Coordinates of C-alpha atoms in Angstrom, one line a residue:
X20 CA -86.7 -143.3 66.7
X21 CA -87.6 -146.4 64.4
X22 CA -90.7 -147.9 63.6
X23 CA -91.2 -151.5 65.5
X24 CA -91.3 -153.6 62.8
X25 CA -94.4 -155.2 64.0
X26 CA -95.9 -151.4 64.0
X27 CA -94.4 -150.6 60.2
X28 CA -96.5 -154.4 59.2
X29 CA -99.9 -152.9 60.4
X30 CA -99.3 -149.2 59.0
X31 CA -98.2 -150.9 55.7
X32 CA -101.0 -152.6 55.5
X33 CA -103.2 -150.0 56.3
X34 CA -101.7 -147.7 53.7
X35 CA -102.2 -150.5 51.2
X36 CA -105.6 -150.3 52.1
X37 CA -106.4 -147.0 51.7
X38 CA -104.1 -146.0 48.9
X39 CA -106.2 -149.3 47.4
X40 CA -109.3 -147.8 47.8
X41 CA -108.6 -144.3 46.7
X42 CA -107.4 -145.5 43.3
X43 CA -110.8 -147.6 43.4
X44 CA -112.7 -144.6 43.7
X45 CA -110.5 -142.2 41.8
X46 CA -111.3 -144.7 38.7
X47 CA -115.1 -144.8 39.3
X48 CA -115.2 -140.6 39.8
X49 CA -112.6 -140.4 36.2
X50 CA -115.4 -142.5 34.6
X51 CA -118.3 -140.6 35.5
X52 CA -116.1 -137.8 34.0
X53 CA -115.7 -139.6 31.0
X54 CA -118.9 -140.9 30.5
X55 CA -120.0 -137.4 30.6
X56 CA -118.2 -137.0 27.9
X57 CA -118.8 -140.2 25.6
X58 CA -121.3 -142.5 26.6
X59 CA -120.8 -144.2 23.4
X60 CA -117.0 -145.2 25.1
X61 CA -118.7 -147.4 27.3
X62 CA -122.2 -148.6 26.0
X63 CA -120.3 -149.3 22.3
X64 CA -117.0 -150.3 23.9
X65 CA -116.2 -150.7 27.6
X66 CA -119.6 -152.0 28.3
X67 CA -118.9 -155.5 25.9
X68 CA -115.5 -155.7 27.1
X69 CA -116.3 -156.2 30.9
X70 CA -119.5 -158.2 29.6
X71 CA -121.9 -156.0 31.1
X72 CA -125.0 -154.7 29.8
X73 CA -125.7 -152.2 27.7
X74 CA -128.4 -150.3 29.6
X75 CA -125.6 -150.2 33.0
X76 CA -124.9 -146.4 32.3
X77 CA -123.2 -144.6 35.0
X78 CA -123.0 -147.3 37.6
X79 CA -121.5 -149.8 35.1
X80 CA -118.8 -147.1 34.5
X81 CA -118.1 -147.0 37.8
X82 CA -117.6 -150.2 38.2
X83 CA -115.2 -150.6 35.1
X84 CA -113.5 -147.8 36.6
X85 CA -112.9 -149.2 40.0
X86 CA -112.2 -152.7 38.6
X87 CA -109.2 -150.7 35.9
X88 CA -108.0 -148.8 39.1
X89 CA -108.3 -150.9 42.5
X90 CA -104.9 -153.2 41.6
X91 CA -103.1 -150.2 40.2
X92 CA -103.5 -148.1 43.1
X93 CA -102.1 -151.3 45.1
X94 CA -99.6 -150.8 43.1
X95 CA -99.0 -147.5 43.4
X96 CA -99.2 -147.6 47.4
X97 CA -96.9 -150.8 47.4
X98 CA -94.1 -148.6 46.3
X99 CA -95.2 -145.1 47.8
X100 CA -95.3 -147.1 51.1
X101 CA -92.4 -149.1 50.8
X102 CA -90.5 -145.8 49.8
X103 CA -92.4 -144.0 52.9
X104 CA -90.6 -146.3 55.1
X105 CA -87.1 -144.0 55.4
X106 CA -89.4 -141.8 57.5
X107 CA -88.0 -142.3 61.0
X108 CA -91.6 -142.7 63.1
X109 CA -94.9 -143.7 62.4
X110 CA -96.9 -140.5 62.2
X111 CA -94.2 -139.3 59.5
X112 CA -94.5 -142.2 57.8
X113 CA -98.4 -142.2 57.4
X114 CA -98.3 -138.4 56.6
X115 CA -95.9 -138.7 54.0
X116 CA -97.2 -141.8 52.3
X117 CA -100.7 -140.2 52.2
X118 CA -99.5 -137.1 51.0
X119 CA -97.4 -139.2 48.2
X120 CA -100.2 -141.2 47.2
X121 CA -102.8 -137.9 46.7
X122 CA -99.5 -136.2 44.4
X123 CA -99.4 -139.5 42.3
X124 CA -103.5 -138.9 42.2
X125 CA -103.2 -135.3 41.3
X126 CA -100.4 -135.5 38.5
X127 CA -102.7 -138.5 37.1
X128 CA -106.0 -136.6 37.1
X129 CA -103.9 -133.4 35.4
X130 CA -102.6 -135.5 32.9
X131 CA -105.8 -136.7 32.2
X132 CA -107.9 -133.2 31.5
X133 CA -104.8 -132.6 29.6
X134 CA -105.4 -135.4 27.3
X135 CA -109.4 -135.0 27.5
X136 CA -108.6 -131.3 26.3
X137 CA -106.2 -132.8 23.4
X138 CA -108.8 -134.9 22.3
X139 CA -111.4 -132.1 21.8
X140 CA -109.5 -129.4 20.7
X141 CA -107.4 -132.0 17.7
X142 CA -109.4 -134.4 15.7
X143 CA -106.3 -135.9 14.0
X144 CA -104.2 -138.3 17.0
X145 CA -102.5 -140.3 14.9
X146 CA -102.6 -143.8 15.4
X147 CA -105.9 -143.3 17.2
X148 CA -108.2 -146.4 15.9
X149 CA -111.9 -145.6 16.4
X150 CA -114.4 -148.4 15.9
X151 CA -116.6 -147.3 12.9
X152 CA -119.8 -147.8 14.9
X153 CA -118.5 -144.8 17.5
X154 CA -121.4 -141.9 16.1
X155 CA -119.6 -138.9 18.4
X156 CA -115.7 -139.6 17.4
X157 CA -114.4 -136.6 18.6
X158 CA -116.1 -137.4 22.3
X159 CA -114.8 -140.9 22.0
X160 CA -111.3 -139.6 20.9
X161 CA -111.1 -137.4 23.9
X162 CA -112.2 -139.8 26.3
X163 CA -109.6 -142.4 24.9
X164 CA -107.1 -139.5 25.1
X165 CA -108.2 -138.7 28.7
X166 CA -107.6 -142.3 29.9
X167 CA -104.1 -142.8 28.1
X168 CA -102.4 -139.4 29.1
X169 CA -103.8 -140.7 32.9
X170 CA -101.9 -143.6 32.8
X171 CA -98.9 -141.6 31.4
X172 CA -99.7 -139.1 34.5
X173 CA -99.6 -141.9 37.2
X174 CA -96.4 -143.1 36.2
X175 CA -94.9 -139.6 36.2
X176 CA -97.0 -138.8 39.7
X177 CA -95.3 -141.7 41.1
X178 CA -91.6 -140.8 40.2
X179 CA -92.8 -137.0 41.8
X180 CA -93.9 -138.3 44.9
X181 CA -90.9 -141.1 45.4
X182 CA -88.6 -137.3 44.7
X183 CA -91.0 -135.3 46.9
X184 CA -90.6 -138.4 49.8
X185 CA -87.1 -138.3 49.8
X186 CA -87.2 -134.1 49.6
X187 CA -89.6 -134.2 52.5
X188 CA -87.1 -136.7 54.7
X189 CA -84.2 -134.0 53.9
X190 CA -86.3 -130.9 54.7
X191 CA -87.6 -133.1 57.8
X192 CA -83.7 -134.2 58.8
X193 CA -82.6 -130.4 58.2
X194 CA -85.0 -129.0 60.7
X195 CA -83.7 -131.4 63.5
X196 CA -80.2 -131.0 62.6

């Protein structure tokens, strides 16, 4: 059975929605994670860059998170939904799209302990640039390490769940065969 096209419009535009908010929050909750680990990435760095103040701790870096993250997990869900619409029905389609966008989110935030734990455990990442007026440079490397290898990880989570979309279509066909 196909989707109405009136029907895929509104569940398109709900995925958006939420696959726009959970990379919103995704980015505030990685920041908190890395502020954890380097205050001095935001209050020395991040903090100027967005023109906030100084004194904004946590809540500033969650709003520098959601602000890096909201338009990429548009992004994201743009093509995870457009992809989720080879799924013959509705329900499918929603399933699998939400299950897509929460693989693109896990690969990301795997990718990013993995370069949080590069960061601490090697001190020499070449071409690394640390401001000189960073005090803790192996907590600032880290948490510079954590949000590139992220980035890396949500491009690679994406091409996994486009595969694991077009695996789950298969497997769903196979069974109905």
């Amino acid at each position: 059975m196909n989707i109405p096209i009136p029907m895929k419009f509104l569940l398109t535009l709900f995925l958006l929605l939420c696959g726009t908010l959970i990379g919103g929050i995704y980015g505030a909750i990685h920041n908190q994670l890395s502020y954890t680990v380097s205050p001095e990435f935001f209050t020395k760095v991040r903090f100027e860059q967005f023109g906030m103040e100084v004194t904004s701790g946590r809540i500033g870096a969650a709003i520098i998170g959601w602000k890096n993250t909201w338009k990429t997990g548009f992004g994201l869900t743009l093509i995870l939904t457009l992809v989720g619409l080879i799924h013959p029905n509705a329900k499918s389609m929603a399933v699998n799209t939400l299950k897509a966008i929460f693989i693109n989110l896990f690969v990301a935030f795997l990718f990013g302990i993995v370069g949080l734990t590069l960061g601490m455990y090697f001190n020499q990442i070449s071409g690394l640039k640390i401001p000189d007026i960073i005090v803790e440079k192996k907590a600032f490397m880290a948490v510079e390490q954590m949000h590139n290898f992220s980035n890396i990880g949500g491009l690679i989570g994406l091409c996994i769940a486009v595969i694991w979309q077009m695996f789950s279509l298969k497997k769903a066909n196979a069974e109905h065969a």
